[in-house]
Short mmCIF file of C-alpha atoms and ligand atoms in Angstrom, two decimals:
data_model
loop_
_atom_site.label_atom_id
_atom_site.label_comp_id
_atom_site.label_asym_id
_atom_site.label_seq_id
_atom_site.Cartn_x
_atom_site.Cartn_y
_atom_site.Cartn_z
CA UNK A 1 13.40 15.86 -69.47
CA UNK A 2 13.51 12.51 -67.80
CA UNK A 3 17.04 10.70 -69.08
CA UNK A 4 18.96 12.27 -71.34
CA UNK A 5 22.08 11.65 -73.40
CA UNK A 6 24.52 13.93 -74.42
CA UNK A 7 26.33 12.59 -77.04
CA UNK A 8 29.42 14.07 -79.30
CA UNK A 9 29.10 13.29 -82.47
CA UNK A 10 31.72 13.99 -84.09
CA UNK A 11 35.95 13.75 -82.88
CA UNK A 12 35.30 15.17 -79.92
CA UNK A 13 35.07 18.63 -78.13
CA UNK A 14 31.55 19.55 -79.75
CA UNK A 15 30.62 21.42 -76.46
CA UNK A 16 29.13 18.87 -74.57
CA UNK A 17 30.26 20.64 -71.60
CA UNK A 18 28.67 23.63 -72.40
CA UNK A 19 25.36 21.83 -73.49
CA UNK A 20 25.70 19.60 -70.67
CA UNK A 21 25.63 22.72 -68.22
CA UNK A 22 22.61 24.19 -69.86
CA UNK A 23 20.38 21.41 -69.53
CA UNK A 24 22.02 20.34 -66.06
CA UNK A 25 20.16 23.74 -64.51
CA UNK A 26 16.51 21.19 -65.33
CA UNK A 27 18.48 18.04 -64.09
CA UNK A 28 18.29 15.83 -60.81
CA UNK A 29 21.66 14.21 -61.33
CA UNK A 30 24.52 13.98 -63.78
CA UNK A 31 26.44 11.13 -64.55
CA UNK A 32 29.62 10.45 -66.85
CA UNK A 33 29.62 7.07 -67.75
CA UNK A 34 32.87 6.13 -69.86
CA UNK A 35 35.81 7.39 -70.83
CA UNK A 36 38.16 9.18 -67.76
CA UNK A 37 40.41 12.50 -67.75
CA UNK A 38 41.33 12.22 -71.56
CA UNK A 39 38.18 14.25 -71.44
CA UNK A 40 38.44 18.34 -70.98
CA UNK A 41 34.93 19.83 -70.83
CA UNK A 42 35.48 23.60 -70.48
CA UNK A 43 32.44 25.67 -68.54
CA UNK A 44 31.54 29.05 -68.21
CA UNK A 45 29.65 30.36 -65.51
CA UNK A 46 29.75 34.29 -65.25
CA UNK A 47 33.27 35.23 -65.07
CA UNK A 48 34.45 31.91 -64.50
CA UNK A 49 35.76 29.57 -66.88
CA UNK A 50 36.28 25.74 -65.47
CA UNK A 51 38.07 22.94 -67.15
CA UNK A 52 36.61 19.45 -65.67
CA UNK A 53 37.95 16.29 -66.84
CA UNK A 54 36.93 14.05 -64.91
CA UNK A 55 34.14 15.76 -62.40
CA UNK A 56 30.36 15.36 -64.62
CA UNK A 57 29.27 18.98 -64.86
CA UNK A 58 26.57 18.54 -62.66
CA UNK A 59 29.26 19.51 -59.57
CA UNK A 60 28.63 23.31 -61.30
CA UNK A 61 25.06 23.24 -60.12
CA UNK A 62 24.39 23.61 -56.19
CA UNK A 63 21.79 20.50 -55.47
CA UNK A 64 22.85 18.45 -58.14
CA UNK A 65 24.02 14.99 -57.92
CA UNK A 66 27.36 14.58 -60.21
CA UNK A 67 27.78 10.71 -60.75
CA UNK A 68 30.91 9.28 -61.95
CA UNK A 69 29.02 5.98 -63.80
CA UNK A 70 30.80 2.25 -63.89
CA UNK A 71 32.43 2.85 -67.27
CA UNK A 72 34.55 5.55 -66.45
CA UNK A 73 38.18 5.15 -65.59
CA UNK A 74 38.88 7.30 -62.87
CA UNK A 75 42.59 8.25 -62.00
CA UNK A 76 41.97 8.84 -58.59
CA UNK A 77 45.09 11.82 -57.92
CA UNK A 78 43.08 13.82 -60.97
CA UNK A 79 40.12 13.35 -59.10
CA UNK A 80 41.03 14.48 -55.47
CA UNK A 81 42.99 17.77 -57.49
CA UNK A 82 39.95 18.78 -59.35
CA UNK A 83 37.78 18.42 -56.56
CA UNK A 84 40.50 20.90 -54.13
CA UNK A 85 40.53 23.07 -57.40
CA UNK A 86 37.03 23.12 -57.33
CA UNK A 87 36.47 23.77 -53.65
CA UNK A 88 39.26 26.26 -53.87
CA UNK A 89 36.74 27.68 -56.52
CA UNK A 90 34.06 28.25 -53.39
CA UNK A 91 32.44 25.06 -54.69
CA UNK A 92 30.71 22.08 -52.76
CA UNK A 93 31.82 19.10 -54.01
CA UNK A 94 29.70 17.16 -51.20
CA UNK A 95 27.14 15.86 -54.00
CA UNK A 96 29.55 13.54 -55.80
CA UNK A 97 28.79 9.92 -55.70
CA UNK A 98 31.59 7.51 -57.37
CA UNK A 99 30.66 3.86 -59.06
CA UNK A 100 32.30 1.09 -56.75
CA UNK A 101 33.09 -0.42 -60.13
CA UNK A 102 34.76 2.05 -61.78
CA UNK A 103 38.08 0.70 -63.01
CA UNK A 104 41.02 2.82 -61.38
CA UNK A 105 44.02 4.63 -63.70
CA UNK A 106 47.04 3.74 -62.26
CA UNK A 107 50.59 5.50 -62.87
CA UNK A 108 51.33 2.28 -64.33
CA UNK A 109 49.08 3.09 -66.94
CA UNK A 110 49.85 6.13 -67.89
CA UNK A 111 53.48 4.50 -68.30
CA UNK A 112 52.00 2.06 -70.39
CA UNK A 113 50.20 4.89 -72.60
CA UNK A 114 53.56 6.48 -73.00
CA UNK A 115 55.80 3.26 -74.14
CA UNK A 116 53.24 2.11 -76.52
CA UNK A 117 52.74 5.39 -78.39
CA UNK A 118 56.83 5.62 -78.34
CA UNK A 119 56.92 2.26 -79.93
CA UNK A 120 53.98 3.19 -82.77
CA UNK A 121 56.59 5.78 -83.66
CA UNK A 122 54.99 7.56 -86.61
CA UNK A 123 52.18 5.11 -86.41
CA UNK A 124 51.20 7.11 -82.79
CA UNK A 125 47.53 7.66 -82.04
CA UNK A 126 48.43 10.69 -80.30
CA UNK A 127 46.90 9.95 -77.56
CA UNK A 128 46.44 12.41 -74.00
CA UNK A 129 49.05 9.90 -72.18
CA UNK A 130 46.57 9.75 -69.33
CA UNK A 131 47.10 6.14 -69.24
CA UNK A 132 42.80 5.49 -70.76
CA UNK A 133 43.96 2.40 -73.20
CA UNK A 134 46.05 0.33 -70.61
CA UNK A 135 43.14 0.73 -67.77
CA UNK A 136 40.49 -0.09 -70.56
CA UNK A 137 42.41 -2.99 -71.49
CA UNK A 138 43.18 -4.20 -67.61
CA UNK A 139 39.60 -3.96 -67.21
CA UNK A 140 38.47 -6.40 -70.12
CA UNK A 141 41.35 -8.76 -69.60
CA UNK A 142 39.76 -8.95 -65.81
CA UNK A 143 42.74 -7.96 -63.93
CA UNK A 144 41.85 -4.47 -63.21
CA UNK A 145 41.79 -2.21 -59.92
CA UNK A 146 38.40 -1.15 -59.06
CA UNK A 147 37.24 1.56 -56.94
CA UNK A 148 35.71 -0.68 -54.56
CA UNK A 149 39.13 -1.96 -54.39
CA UNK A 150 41.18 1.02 -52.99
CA UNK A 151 38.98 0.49 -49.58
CA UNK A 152 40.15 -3.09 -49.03
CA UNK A 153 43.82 -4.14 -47.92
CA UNK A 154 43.38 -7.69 -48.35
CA UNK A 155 42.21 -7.25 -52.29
CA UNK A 156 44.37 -4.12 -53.42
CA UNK A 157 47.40 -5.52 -51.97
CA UNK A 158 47.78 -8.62 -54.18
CA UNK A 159 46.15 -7.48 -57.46
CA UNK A 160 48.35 -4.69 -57.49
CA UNK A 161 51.65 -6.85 -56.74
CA UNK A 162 50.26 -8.91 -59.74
CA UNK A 163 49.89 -5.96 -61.80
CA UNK A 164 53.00 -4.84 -61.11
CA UNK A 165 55.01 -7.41 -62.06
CA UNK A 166 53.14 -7.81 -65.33
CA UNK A 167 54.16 -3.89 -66.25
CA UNK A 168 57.73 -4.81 -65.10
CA UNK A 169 58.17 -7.86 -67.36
CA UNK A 170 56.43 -5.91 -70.26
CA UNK A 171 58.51 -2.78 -69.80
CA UNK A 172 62.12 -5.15 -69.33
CA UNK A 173 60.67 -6.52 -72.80
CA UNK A 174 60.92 -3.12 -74.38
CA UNK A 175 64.29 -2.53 -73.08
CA UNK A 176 63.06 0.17 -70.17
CA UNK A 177 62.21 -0.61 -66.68
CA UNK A 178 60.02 0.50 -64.78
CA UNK A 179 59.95 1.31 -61.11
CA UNK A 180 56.89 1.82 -59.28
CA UNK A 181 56.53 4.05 -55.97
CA UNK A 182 56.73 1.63 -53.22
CA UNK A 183 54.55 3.76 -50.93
CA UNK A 184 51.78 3.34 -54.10
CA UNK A 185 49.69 0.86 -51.89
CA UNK A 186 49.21 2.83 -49.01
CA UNK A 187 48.75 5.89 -51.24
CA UNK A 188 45.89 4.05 -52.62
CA UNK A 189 44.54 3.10 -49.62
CA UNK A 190 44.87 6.59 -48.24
CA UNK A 191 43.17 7.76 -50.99
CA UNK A 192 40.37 5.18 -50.64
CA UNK A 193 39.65 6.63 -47.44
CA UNK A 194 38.98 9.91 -48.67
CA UNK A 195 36.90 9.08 -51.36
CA UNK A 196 34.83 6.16 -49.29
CA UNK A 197 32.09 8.35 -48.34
CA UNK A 198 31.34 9.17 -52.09
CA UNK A 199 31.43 5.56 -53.50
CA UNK A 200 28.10 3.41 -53.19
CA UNK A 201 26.32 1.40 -56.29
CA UNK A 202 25.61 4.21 -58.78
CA UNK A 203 23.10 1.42 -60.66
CA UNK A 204 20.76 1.56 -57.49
CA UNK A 205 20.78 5.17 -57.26
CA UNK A 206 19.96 5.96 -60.86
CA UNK A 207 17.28 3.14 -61.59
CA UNK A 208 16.04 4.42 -58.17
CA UNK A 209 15.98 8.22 -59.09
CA UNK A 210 14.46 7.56 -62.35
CA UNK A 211 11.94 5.34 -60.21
CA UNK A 212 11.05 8.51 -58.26
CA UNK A 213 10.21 10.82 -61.59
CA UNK A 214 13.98 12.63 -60.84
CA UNK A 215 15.72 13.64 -64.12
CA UNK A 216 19.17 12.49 -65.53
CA UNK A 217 21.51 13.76 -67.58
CA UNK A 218 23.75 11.56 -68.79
CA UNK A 219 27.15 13.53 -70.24
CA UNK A 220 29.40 11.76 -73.08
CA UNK A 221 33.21 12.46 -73.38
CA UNK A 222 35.10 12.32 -76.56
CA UNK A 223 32.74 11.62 -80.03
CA UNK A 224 31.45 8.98 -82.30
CA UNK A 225 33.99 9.01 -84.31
CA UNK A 226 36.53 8.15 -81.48
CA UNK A 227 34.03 4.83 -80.17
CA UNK A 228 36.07 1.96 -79.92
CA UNK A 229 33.67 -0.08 -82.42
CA UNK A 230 32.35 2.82 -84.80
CA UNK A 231 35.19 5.42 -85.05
CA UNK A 232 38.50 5.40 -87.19
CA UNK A 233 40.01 2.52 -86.25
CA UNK A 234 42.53 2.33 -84.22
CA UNK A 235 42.70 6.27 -84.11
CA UNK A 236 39.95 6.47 -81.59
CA UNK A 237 39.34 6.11 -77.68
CA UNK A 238 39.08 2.49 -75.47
CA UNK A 239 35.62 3.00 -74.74
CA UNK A 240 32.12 3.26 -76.16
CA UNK A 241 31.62 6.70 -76.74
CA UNK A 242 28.18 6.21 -78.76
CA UNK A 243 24.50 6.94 -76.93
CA UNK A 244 24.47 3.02 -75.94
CA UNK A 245 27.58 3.30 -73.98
CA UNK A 246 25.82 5.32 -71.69
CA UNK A 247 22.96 2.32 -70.25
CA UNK A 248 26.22 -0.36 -69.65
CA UNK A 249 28.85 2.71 -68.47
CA UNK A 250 25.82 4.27 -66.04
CA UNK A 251 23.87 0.67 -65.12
CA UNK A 252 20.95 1.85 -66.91
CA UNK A 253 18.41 -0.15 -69.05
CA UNK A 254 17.75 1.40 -72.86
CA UNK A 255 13.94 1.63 -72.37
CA UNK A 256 14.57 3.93 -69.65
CA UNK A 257 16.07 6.60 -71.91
CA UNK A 258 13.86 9.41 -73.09
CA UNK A 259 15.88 11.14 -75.32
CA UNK A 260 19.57 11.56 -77.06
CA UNK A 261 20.58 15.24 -77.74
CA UNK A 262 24.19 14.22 -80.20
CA UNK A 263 26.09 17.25 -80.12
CA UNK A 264 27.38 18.67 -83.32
CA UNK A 265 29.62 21.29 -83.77
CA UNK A 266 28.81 23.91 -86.44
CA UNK A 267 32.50 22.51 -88.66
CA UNK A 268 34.36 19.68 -87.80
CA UNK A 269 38.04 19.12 -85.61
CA UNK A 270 40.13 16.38 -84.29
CA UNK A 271 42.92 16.13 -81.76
CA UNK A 272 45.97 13.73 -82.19
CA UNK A 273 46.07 11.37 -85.73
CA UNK A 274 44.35 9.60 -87.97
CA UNK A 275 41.87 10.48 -90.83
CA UNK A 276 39.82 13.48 -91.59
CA UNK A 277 38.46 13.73 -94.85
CA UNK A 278 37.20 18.20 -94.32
CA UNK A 279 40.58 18.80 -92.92
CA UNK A 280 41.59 22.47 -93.83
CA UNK A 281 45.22 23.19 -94.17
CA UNK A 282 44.18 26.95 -95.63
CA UNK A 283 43.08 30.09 -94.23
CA UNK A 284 39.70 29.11 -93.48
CA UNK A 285 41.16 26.38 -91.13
CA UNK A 286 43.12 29.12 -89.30
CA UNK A 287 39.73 30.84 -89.13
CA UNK A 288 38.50 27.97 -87.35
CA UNK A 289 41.43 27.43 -85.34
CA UNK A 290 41.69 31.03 -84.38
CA UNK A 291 38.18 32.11 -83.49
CA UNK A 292 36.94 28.65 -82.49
CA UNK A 293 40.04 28.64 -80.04
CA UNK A 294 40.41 25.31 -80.87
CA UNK A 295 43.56 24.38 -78.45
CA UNK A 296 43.04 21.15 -76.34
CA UNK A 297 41.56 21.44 -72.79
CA UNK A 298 43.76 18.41 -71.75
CA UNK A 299 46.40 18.73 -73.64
CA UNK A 300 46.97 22.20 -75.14
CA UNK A 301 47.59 20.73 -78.79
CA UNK A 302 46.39 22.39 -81.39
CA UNK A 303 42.94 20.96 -83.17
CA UNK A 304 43.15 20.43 -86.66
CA UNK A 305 40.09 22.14 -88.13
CA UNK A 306 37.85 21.77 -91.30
CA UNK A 307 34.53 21.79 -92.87
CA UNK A 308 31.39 20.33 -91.75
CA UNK A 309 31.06 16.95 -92.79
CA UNK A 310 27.21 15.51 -93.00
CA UNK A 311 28.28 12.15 -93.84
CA UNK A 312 29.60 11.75 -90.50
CA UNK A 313 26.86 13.55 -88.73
CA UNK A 314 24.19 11.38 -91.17
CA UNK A 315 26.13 8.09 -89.54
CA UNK A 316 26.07 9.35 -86.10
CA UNK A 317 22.75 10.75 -85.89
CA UNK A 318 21.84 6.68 -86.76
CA UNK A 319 24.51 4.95 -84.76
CA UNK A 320 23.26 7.36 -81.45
CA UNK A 321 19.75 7.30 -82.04
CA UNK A 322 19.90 11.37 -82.25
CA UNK A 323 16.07 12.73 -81.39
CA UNK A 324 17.38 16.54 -81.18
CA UNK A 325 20.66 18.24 -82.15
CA UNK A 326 22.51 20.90 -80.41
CA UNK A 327 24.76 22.93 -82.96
CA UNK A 328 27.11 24.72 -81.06
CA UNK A 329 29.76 27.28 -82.41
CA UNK A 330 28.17 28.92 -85.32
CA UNK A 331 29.37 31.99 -84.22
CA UNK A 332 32.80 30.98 -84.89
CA UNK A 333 31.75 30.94 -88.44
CA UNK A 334 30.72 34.53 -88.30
CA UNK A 335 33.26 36.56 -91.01
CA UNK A 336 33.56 33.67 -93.48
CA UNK A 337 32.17 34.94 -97.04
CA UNK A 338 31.82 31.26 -97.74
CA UNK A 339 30.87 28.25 -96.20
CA UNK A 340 31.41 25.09 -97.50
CA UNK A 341 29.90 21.18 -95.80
CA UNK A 342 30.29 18.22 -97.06
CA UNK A 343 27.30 16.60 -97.91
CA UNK A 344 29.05 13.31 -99.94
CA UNK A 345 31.94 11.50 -100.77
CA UNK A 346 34.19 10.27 -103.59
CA UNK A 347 36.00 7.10 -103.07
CA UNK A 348 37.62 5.07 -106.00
CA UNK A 349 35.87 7.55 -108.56
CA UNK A 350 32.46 6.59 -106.66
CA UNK A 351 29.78 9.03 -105.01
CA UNK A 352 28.88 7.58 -101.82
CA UNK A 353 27.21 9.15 -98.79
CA UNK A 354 28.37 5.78 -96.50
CA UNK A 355 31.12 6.43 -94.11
CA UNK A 356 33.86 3.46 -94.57
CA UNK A 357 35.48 1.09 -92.13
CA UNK A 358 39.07 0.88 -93.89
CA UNK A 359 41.14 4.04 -92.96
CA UNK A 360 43.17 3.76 -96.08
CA UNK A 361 39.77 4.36 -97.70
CA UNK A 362 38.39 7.15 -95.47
CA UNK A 363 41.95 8.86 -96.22
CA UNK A 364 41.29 8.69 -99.84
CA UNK A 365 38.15 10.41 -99.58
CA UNK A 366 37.65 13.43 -101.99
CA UNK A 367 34.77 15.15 -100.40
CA UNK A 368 31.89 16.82 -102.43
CA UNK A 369 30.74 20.18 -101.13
CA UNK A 370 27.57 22.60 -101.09
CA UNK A 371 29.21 25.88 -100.91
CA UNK A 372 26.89 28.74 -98.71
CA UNK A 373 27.50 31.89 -98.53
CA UNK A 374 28.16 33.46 -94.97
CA UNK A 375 26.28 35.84 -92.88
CA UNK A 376 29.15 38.35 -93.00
CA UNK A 377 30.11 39.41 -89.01
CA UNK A 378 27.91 39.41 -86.72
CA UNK A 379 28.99 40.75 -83.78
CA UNK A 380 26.03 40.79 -81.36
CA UNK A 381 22.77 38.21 -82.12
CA UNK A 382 19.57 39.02 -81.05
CA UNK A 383 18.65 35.77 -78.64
CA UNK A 384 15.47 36.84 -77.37
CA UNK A 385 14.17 36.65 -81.11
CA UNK A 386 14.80 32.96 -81.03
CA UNK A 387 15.66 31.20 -84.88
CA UNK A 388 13.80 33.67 -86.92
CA UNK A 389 16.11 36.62 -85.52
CA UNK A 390 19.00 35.01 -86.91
CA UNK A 391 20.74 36.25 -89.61
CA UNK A 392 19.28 34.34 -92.91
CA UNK A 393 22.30 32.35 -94.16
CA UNK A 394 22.76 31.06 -90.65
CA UNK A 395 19.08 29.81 -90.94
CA UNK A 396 19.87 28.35 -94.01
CA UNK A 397 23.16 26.77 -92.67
CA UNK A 398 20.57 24.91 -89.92
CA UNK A 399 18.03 23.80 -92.35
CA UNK A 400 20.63 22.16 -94.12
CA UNK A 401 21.69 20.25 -91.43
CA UNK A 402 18.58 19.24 -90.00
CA UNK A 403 16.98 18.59 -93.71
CA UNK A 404 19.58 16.22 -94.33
CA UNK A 405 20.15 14.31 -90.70
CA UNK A 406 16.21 14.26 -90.20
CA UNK A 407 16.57 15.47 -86.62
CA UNK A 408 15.33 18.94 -85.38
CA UNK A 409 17.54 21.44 -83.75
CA UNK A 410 15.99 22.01 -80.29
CA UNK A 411 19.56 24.13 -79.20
CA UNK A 412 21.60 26.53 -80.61
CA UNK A 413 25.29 27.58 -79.28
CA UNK A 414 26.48 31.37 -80.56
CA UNK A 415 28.59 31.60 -77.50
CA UNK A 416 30.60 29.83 -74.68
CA UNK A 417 28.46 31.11 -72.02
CA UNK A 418 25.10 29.85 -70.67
CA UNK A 419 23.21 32.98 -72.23
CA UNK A 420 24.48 32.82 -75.34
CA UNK A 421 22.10 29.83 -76.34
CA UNK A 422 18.84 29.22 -78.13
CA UNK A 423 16.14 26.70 -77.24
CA UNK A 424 13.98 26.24 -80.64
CA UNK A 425 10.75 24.33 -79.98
P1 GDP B 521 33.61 19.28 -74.98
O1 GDP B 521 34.82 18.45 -74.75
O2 GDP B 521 32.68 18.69 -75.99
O3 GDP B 521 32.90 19.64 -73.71
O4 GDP B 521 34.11 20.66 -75.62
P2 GDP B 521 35.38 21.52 -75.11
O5 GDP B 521 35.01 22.19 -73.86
O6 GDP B 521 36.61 20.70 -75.14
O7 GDP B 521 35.51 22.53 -76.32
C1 GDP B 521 34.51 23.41 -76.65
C2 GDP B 521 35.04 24.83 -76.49
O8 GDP B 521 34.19 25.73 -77.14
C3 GDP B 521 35.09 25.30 -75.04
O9 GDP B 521 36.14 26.21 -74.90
C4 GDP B 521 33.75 26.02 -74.85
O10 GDP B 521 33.79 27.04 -73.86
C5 GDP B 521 33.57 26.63 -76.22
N1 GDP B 521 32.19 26.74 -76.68
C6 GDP B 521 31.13 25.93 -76.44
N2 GDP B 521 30.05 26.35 -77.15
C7 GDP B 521 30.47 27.42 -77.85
C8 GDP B 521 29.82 28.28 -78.80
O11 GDP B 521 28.66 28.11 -79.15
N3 GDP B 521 30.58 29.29 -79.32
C9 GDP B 521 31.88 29.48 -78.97
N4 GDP B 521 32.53 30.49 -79.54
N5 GDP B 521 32.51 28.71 -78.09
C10 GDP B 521 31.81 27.68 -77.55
P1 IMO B 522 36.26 15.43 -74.89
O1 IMO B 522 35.38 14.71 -73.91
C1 IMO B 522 38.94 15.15 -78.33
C2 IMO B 522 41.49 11.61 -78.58
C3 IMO B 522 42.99 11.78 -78.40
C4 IMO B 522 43.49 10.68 -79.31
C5 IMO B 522 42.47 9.56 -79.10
C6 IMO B 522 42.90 8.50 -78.10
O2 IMO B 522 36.90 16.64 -74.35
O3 IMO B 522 35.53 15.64 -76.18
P2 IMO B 522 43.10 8.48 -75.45
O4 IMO B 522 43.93 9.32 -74.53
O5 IMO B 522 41.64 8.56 -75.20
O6 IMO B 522 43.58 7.05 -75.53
O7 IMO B 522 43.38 9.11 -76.91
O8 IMO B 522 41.29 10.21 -78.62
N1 IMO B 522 40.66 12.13 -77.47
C7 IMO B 522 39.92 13.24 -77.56
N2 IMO B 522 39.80 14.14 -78.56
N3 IMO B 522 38.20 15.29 -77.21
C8 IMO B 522 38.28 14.38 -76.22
O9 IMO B 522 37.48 14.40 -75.14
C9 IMO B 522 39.21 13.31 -76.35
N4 IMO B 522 39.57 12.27 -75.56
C10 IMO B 522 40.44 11.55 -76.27
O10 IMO B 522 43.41 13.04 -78.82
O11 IMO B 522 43.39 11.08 -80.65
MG1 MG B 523 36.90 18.65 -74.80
#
């Protein structure tokens, strides 16, 4: 393992945390490199369960380097509470390193997050209200706050003023003011002096670690279907959540990556609106619901649950460049007499297996299924036994995934913890 991606590939909250830890324990350094504290990547280590949402899961493994890449947005408060939570955890957060150009999530933002999902009305995106779109959209329109920022006076001080002034005259637009903190630039500048022994040029580091035969693991928030280019339109994230977001969010070529592990949960859920064409409204999505605990890490909403859908994963496993999967959760399909994925669609009275651009078209979307039946419960699996000691119909379940994406399974997830995963070679 040289430089790997860990991809979701699907709405989100596949377990790339989880996945992320397991292979972290064989990595040099990891590095998130988009998205910011809209992510929740839950990790358990013995008796401990932690939530990071901004921290790369690297900060978990004494020795490891845990990068925050260029293409995140960072809200620096989140940042210095996870890292006290973590310390307060007997953690040593010492081996963080932070991109100088990582655009910064300002209160502003999140203000901005919050009057623009007000004014969609029904039309909301449901977003986390962590302020992600506004910085996103700071940063292309070149008027963002960078890291590198918070430790200069002479730069903050005016490109905040003309931020500012922009949120007050959009906000008196909408009929609400908005008043900022007036102690917010020397907060910031406070807080740039805590952080300015972890920020340096994270491109350097990583071309130079890779230079020096170290391994990296980069970790992906959100899913494919929430990229900014290739997900449901606009009911997706600001950033590039796909495998090629990683090389401009990290500062890292494409020939340098060896592999991209996309991250597929055994059924499918979403957080927040827009289309899903497996959605379950019936008792098997309470199933999933219930014994997936599927209940946001960042926001406690509940995930709206349904069937596998291997049109999506069929699209993703292109659109990432997928060389191995990790299926994770197939234990929360344990019980189920029946299984059903998706393995095509119906739109217009047409059988296609191409996932559409037009929303109004994905929501008309009559899916076909391939009904299985389950492996009853299964309380206990045996893991040293590797594939062949699982039950049969979950063998079958994998086949059918892997037959149809063309990508081999190298891990299995039966279990949140680190043990309760399968390496198939
Ligand atoms: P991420 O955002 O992709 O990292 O995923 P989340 O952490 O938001 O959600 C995945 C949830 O499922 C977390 O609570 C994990 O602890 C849990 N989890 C991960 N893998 C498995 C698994 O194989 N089985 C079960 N039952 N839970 C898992
Ligand atoms: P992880 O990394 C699931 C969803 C939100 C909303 C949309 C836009 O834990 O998989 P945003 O706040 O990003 O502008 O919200 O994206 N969303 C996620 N859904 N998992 C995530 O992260 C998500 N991050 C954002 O619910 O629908
Ligand atoms: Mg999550």
């Amino acid at each position: 393992m040289t430089a790997t991606i860990v991809v979701g590939m699907q709405w989100g909250d596949e377990g790339k945390g989880k996945v992320t830890d397991y292979y972290a324990e064989r990595a040099d350094i990891v590095v998130r490199f988009q998205g910011g504290n809209n992510a929740g990547h839950t990790v358990i280590v013995g008796d401990q369960e932690y939530k990071l949402h901004i921290l790369p899961c690297g900060i978990l493994r004494p020795g490891k380097k845990a990068v925050i890449g260029n293409g995140v947005v960072m809200d620096p408060w989140v940042l210095l509470n996870e890292i006290e939570t973590l310390k307060g955890m007997g953690l040593d957060t010492t081996d963080l390193v932070i991109s100088d150009r990582a655009n910064v999530i300002m209160p502003y933002h999140r203000f901005l997050d919050g009057m623009k999902e007000a004014q969609l009305g029904d039309k909301k995106i449901g977003t986390t209200g962590r302020g992600i779109g506004p910085t996103y959209r700071d940063k292309v329109a070149r008027s963002g706050v960078r890291v590198i920022d918070l430790l200069d006076r002479k730069r903050l001080g005016p490109k905040l003023e003309e931020n500012l002034q922009t949120v007050r005259t959009t906000a008196t637009a909408h009929g609400l003011e908005f008043t900022s903190d007036p102690d917010l630039l020397e907060e910031l500048l406070g807080i740039g002096k805590v952080i300015a022994p972890y920020v340096q040029n994270t491109t350097y580091l990583l071309n130079e670690a890779l230079d020096s035969g170290m391994s990296i693991l980069f970790e992906g928030a959100q899913g494919t279907f929430l990229d900014i280019d290739h997900g449901t339109y606009p009911f997706v994230t600001s950033s590039n959540t796909v495998a090629g977001g990683a090389c401009s969010g990290a500062g890292v070529g494409p020939t340098r990556i060896d592999e991209v592990v996309g991250i597929l949960k055994a059924y499918t859920t979403r957080v927040g609106e827009g289309p899903f064409p497996t959605e379950l409204e019936d008792r098997y999505g309470e199933h999933l619901r219930d014994v997936g605990r599927e209940f946001g890490v960042t926001t406690g909403r509940p995930r709206r649950c349904g069937w596998l859908d291997l049109v999506m994963a069929r699209y993703s496993a292109k659109l990432n460049g997928v060389t191995s999967l990790g299926i994770t959760k197939l234990d929360v399909l344990n019980g189920l007499d029946e299984i059903k994925v998706c393995t095509s669609y119906i739109i217009d009275g047409v059988e296609t297996d191409r996932f559409p651009a037009s929303n109004d078209l994905v929501e008309s979307i009559e899916p076909v299924y391939t009904a299985l039946t389950g492996w009853g419960s299964c309380e206990t699996f045996d893991l040293s036994g590797g594939l062949d000691a699982l039950p049969k119909e979950m063998q079958d379940y994998i086949e059918l995934i892997t037959s149809s994406l063309g990508v081999p399974a190298k891990l299995l997830s039966i279990g949140p913890e680190r043990h309760m995963t399968i390496e198939v070679s």
